[in-house]
Tab-separated table of N, CA and C and ligand atoms in Angstrom:
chain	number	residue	atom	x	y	z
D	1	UNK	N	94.389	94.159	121.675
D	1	UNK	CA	94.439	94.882	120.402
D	1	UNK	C	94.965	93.967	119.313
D	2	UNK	N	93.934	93.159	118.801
D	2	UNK	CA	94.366	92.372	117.697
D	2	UNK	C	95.203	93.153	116.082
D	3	UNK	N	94.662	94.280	116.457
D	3	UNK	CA	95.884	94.806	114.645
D	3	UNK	C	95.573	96.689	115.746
D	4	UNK	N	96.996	97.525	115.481
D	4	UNK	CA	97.194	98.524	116.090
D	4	UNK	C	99.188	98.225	116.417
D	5	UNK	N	99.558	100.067	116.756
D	5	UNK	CA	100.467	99.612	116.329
D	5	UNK	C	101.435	100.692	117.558
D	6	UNK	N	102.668	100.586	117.547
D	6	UNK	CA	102.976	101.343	118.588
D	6	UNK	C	102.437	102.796	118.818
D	7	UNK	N	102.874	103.303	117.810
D	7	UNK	CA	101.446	104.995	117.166
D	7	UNK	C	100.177	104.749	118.147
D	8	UNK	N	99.734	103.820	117.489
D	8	UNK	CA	98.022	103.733	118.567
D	8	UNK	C	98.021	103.702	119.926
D	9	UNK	N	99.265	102.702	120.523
D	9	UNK	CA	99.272	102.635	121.507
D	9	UNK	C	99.764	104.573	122.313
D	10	UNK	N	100.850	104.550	121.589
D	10	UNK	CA	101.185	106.274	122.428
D	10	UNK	C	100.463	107.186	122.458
D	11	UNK	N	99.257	107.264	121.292
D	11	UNK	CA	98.221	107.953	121.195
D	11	UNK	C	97.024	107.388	122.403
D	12	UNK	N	97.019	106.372	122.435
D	12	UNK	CA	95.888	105.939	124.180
D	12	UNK	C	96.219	106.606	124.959
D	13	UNK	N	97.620	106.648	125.176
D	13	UNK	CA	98.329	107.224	126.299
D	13	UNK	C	98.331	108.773	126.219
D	14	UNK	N	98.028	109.140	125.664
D	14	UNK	CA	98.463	110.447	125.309
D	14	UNK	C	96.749	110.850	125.525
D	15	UNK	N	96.351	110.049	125.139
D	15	UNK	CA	94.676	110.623	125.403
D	15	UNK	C	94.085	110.745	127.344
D	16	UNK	N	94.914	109.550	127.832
D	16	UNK	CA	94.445	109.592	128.805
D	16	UNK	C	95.586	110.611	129.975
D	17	UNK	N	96.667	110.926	129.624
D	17	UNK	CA	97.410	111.879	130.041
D	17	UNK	C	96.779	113.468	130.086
D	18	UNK	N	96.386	113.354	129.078
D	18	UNK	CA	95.774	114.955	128.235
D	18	UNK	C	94.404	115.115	129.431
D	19	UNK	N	93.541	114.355	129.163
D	19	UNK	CA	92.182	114.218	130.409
D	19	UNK	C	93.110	114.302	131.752
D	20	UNK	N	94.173	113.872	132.364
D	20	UNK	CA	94.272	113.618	133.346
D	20	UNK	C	94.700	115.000	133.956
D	21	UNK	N	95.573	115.845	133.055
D	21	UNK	CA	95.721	117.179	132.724
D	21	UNK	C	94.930	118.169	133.389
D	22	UNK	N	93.877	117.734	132.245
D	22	UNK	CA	92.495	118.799	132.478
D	22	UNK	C	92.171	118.333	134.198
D	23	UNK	N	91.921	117.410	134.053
D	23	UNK	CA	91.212	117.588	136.209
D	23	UNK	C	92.192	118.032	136.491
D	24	UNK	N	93.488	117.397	136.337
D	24	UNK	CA	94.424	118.451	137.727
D	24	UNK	C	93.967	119.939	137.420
D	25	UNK	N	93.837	120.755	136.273
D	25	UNK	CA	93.587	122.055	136.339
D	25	UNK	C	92.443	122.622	137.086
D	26	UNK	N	91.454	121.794	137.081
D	26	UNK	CA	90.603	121.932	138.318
D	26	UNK	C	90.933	121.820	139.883
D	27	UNK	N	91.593	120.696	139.357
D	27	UNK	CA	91.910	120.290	141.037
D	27	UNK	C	92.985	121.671	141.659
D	28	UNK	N	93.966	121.847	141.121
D	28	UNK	CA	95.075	122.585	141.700
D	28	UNK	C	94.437	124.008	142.710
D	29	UNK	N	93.743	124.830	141.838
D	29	UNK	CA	93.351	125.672	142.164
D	29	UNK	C	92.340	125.907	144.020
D	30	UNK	N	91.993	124.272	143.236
D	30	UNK	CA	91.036	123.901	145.127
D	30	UNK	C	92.327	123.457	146.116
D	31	UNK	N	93.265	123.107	145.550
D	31	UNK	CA	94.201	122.191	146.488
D	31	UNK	C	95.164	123.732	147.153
D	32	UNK	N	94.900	124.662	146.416
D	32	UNK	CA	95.651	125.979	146.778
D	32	UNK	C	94.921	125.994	147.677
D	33	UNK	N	93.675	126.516	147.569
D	33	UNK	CA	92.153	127.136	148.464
D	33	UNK	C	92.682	126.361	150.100
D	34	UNK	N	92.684	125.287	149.666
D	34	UNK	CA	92.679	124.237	151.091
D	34	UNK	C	94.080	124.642	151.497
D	35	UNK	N	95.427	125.111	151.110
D	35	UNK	CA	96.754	124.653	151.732
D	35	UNK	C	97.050	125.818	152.896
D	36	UNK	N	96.841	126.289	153.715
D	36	UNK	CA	97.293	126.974	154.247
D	36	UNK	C	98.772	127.907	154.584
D	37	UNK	N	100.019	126.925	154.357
D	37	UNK	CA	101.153	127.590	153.968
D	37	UNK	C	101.372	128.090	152.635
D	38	UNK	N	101.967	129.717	152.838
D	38	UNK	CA	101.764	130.235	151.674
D	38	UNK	C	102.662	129.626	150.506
D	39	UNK	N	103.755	129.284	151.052
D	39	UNK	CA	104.740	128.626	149.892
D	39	UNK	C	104.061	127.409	149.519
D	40	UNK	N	102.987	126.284	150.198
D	40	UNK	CA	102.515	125.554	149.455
D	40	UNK	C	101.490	125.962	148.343
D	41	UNK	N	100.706	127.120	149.202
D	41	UNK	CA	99.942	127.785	148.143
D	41	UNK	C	100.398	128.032	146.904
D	42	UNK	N	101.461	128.831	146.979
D	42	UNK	CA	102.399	129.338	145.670
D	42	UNK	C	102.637	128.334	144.909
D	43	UNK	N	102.687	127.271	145.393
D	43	UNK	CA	103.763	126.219	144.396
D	43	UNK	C	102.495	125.322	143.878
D	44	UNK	N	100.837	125.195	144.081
D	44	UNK	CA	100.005	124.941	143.951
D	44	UNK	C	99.428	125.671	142.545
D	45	UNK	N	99.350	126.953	142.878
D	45	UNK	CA	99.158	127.624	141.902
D	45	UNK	C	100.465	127.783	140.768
D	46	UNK	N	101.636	127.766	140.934
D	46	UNK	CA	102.266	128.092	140.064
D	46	UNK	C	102.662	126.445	139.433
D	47	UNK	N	101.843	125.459	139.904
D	47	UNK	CA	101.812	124.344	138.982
D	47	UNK	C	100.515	124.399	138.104
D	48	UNK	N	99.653	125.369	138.301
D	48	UNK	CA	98.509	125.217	138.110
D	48	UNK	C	99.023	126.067	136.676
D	49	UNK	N	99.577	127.253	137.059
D	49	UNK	CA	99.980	127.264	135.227
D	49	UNK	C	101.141	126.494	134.589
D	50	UNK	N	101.946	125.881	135.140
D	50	UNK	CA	102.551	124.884	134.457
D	50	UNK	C	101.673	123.543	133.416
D	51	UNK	N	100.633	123.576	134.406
D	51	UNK	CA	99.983	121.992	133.839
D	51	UNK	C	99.335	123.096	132.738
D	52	UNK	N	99.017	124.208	132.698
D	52	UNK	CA	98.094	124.573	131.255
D	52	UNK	C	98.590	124.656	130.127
D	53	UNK	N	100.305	124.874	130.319
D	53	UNK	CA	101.535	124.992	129.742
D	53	UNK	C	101.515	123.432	128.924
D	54	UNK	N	100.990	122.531	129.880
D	54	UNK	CA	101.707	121.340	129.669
D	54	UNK	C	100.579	120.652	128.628
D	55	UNK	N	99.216	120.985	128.818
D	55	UNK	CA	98.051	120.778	128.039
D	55	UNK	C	98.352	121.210	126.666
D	56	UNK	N	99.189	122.572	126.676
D	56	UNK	CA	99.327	123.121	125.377
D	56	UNK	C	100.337	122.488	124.566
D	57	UNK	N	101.118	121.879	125.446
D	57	UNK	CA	102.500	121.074	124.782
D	57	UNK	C	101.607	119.632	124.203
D	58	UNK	N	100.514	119.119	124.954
D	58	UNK	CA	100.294	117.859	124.596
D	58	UNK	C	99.250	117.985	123.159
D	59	UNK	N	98.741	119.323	123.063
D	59	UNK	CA	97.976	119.519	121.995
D	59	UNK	C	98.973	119.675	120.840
D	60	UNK	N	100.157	120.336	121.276
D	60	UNK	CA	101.542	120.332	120.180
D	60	UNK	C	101.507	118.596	119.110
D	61	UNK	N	101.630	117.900	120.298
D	61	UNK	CA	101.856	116.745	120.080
D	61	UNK	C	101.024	115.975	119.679
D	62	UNK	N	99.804	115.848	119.918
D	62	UNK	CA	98.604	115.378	118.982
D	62	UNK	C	98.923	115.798	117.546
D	63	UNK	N	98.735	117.960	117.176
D	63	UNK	CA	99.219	118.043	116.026
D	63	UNK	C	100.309	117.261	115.241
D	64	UNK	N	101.195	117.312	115.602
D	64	UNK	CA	102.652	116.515	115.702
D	64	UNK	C	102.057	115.521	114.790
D	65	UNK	N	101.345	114.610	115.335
D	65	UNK	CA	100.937	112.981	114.924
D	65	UNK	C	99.954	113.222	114.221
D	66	UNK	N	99.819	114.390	114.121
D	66	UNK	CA	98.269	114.589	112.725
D	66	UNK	C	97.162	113.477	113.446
D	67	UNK	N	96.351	113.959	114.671
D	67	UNK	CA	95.348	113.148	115.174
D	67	UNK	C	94.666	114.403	115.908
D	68	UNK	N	93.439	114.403	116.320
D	68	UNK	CA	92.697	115.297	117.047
D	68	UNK	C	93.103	115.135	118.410
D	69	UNK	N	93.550	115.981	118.949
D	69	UNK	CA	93.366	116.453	120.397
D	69	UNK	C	92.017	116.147	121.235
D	70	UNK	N	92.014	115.127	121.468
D	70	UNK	CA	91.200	114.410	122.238
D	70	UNK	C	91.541	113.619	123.685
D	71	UNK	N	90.125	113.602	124.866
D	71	UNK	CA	90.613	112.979	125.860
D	71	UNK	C	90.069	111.819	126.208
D	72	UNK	N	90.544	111.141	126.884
D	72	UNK	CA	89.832	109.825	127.498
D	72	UNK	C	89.692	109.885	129.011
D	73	UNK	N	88.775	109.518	129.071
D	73	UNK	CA	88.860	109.668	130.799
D	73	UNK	C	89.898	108.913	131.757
D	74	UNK	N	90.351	109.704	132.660
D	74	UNK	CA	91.979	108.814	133.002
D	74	UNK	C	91.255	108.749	134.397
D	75	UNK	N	90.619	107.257	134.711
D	75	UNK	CA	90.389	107.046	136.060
D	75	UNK	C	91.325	107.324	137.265
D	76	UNK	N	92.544	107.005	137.003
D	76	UNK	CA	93.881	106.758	137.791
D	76	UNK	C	93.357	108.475	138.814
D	77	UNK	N	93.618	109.218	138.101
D	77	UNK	CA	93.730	110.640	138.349
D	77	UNK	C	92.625	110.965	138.993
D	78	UNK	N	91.170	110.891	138.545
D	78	UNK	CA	89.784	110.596	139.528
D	78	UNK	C	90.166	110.265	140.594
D	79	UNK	N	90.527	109.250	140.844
D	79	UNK	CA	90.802	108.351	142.270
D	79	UNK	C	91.836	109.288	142.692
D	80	UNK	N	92.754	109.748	142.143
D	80	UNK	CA	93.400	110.558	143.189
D	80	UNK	C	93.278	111.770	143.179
D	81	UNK	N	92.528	112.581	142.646
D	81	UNK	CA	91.842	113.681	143.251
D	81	UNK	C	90.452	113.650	143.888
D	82	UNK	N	89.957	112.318	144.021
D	82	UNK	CA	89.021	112.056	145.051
D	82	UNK	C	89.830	112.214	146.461
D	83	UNK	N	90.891	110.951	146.491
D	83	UNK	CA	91.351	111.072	147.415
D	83	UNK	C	91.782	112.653	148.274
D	84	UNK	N	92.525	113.580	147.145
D	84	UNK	CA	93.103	114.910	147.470
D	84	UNK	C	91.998	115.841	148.450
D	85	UNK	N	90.538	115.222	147.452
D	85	UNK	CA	89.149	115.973	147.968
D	85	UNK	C	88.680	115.446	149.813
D	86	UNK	N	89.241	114.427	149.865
D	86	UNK	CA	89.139	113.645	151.221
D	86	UNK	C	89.678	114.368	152.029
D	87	UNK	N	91.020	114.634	151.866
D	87	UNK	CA	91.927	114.954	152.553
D	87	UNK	C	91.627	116.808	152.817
D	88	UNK	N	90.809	117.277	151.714
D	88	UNK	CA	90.453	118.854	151.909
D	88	UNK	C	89.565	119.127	152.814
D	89	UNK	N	88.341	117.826	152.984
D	89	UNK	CA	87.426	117.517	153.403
D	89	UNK	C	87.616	117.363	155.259
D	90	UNK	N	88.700	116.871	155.554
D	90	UNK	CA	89.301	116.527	156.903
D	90	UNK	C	88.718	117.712	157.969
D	91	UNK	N	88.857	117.458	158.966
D	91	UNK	CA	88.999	118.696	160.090
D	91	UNK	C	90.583	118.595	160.785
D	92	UNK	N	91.783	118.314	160.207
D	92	UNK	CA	92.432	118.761	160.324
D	92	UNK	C	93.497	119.747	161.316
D	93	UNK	N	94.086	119.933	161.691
D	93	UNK	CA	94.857	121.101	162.181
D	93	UNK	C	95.658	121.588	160.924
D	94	UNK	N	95.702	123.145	160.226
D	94	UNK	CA	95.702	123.762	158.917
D	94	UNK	C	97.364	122.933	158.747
D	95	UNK	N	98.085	123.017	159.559
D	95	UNK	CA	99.014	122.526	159.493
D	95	UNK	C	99.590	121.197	159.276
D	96	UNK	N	98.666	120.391	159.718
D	96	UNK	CA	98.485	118.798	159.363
D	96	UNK	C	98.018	118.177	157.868
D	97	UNK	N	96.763	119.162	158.105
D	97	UNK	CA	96.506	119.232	156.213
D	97	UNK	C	97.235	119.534	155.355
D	98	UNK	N	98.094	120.411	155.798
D	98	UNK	CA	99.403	121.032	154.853
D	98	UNK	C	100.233	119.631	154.134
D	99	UNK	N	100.660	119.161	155.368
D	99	UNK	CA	101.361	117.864	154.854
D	99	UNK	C	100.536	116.828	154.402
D	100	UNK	N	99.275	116.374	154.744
D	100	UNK	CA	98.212	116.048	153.689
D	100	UNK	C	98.598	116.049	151.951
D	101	UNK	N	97.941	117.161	151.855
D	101	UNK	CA	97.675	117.567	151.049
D	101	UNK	C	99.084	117.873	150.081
D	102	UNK	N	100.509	117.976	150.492
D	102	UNK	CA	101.439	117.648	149.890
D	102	UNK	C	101.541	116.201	149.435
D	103	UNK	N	101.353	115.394	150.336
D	103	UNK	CA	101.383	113.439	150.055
D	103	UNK	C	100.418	113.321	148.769
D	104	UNK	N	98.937	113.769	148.697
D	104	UNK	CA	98.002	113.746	147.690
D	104	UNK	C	98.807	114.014	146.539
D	105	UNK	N	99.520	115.497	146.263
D	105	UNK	CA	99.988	116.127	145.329
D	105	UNK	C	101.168	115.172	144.827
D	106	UNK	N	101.908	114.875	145.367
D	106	UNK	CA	102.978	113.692	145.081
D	106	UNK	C	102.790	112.850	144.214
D	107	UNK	N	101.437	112.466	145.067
D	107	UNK	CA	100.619	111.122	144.106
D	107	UNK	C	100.822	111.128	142.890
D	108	UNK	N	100.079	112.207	142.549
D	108	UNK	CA	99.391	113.041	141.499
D	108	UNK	C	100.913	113.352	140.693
D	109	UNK	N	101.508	113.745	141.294
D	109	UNK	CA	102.858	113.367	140.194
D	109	UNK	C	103.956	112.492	140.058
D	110	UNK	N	102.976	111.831	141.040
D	110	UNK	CA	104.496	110.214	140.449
D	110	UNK	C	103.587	109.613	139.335
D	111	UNK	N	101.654	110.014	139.312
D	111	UNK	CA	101.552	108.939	138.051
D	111	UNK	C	101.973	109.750	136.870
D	112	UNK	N	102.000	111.539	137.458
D	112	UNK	CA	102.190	111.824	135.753
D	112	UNK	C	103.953	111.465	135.147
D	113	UNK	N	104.443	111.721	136.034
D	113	UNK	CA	106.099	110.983	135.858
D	113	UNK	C	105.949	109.451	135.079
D	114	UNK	N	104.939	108.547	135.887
D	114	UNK	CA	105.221	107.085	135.256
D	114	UNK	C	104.809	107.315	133.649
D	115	UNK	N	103.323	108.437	133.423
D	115	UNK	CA	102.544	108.397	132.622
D	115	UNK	C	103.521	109.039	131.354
D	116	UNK	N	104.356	110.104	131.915
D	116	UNK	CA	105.236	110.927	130.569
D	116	UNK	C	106.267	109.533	130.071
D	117	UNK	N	107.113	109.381	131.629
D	117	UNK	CA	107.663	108.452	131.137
D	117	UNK	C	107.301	107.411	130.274
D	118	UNK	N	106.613	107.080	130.376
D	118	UNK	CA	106.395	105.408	129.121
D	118	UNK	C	106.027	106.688	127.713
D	119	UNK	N	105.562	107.737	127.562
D	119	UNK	CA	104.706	108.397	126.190
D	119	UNK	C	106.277	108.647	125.853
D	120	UNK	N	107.107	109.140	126.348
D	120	UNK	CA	108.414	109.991	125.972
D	120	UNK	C	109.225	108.501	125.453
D	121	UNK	N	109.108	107.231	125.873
D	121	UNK	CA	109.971	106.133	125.635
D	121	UNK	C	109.457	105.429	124.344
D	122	UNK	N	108.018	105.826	123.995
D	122	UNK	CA	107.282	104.959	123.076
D	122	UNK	C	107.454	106.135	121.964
D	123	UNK	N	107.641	107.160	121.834
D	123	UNK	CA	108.030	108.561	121.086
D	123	UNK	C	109.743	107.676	120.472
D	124	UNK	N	109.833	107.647	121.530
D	124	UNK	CA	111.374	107.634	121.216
D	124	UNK	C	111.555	106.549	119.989
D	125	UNK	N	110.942	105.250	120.582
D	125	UNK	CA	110.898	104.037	120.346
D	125	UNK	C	110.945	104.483	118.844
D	126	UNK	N	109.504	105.242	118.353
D	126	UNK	CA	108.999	104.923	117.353
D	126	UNK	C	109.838	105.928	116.234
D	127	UNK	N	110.536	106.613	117.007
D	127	UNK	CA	111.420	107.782	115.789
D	127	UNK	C	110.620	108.834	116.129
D	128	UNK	N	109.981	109.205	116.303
D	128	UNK	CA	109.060	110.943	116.492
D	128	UNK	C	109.601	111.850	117.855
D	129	UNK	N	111.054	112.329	117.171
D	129	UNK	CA	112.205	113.114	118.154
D	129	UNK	C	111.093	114.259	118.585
D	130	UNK	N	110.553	115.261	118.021
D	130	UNK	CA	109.890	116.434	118.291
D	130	UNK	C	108.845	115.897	119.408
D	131	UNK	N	108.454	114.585	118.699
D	131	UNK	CA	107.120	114.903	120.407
D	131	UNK	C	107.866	114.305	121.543
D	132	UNK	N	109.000	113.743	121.206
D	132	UNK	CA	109.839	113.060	122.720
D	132	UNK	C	110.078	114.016	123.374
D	133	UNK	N	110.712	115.137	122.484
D	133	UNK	CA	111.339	116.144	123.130
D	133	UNK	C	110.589	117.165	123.895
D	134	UNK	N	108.837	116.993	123.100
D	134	UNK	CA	108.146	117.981	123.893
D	134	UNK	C	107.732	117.397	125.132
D	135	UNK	N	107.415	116.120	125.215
D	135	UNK	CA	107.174	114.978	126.235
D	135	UNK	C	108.648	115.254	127.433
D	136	UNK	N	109.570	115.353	126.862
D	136	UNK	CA	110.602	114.806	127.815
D	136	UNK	C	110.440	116.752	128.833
D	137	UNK	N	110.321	117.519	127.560
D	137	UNK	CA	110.555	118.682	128.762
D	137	UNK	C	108.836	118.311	129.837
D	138	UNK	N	107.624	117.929	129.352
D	138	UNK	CA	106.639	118.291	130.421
D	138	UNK	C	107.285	117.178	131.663
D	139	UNK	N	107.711	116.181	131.201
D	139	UNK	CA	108.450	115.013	132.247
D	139	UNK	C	109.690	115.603	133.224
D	140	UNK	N	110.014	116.297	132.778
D	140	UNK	CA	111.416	117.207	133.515
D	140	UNK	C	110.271	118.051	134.832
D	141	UNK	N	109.269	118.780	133.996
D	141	UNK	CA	108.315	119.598	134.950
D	141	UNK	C	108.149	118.718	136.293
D	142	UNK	N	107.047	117.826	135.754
D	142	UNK	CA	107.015	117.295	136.574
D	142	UNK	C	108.087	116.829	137.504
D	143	UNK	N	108.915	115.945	137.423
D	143	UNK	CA	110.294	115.773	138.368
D	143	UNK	C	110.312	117.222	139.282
D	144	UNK	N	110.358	117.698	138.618
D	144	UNK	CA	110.550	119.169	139.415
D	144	UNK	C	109.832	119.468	140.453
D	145	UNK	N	108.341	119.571	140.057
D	145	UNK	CA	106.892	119.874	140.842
D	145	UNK	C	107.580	118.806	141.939
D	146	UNK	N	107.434	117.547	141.693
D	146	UNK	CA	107.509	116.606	142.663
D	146	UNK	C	108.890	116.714	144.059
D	147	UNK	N	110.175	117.219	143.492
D	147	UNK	CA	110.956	117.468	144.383
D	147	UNK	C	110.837	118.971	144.863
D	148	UNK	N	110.295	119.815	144.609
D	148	UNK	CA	110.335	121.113	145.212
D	148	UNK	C	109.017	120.548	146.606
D	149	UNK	N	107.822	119.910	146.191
D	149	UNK	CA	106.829	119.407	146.861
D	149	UNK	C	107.649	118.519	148.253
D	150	UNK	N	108.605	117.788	147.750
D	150	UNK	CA	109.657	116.816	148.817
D	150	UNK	C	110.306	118.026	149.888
D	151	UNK	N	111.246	118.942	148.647
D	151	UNK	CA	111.702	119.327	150.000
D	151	UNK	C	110.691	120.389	151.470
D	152	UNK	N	109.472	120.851	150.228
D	152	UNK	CA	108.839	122.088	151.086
D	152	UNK	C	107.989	121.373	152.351
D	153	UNK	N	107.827	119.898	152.112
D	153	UNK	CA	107.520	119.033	153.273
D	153	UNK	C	108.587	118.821	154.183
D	154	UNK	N	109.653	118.228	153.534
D	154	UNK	CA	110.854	118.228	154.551
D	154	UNK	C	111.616	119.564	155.514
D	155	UNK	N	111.535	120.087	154.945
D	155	UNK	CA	112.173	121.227	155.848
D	155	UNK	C	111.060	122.274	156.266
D	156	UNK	N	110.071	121.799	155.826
D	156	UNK	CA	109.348	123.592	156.438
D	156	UNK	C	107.775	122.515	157.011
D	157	UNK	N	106.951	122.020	156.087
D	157	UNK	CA	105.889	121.647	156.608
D	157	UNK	C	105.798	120.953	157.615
D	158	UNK	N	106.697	119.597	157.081
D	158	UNK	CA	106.113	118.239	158.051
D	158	UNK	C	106.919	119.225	159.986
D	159	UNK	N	107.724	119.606	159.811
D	159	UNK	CA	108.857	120.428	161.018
D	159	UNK	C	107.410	120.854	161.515
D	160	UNK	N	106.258	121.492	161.162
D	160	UNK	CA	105.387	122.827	161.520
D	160	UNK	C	103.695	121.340	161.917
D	161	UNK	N	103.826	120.643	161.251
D	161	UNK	CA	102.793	119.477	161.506
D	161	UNK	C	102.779	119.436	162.822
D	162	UNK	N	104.124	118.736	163.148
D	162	UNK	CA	104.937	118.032	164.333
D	162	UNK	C	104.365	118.950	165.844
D	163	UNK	N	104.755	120.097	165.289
D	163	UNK	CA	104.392	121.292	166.564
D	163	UNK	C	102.915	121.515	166.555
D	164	UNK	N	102.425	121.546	165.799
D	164	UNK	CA	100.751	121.663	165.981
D	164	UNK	C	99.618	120.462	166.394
D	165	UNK	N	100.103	119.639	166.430
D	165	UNK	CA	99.758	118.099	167.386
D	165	UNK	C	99.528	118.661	168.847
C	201	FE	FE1	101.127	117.708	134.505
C	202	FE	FE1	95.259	107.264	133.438
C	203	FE	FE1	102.118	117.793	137.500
């Protein structure tokens, strides 16, 4: 980027976050379909309205910067809901997939963690407190999604994998 400026850059990011968004909202709903434990189910779907929550926060934030709400295609996220689709795809024991299909979901939110993180630091950077702040709460979400996902593997799934072998 020979002339562009930190703005441009958080706005790339923000474009390809926003797309990456939209597939998970597709994806979640199939990743429910496939999970067989109901608490993974639940927590599948009840990210599934979080992320629409979180679409609406990122459209906040476009406004915010006076730019159109626009997406870019976020390969990163493709590739790992290909992968997620692999793993739905399996023959499995329902219980094996369970923990599957938690590891996929992880994925899927450690990039949006890396992805808030750097938008919420380049917000910061640049002085624009309101979209950090809307950034920093969808970044909190996530953290969240991701350790409720940790422990419901640790204590209940991967325990229920183990026995169905
Ligand atoms: Fe998200
Ligand atoms: Fe991306
Ligand atoms: Fe998420």
């Amino acid at each position: 980027m020979k002339n562009g400026t930190m703005k441009d850059l958080l706005i790339e990011e923000l474009r390809d976050i926003y797309n990456a968004e939209k597939q998970l909202t597709k994806a979640l709903p199939r990743l429910a379909r496939a999970a067989s434990n109901q608490k993974l189910k639940q927590a599948f779907e009840a990210h599934k309205e979080e992320t629409e929550g979180q679409i609406a926060r990122l459209e906040q934030v476009f406004e915010k910067l006076e730019t159109r709400a626009r997406g870019k295609l976020c390969h990163a996220m493709e590739g790992l809901v290909e992968e997620a689709r692999d793993i739905m795809e399996k023959d499995f024991p329902p219980e094996l997939k369970d923990a599957a299909l938690i590891a996929a979901a992880q994925k899927v939110e450690h990039y949006e963690i890396a992805s808030y993180g750097t938008v919420h630091a380049y917000a910061q950077a640049i002085g624009e407190r309101d979209v950090a702040n809307l950034l920093e709460e969808t970044l909190k979400e996530e953290r969240a999604t991701d350790e409720k996902l940790n422990r419901l593997a640790i204590d209940d799934v991967n325990k229920k994998a183990i026995k169905a072998a």
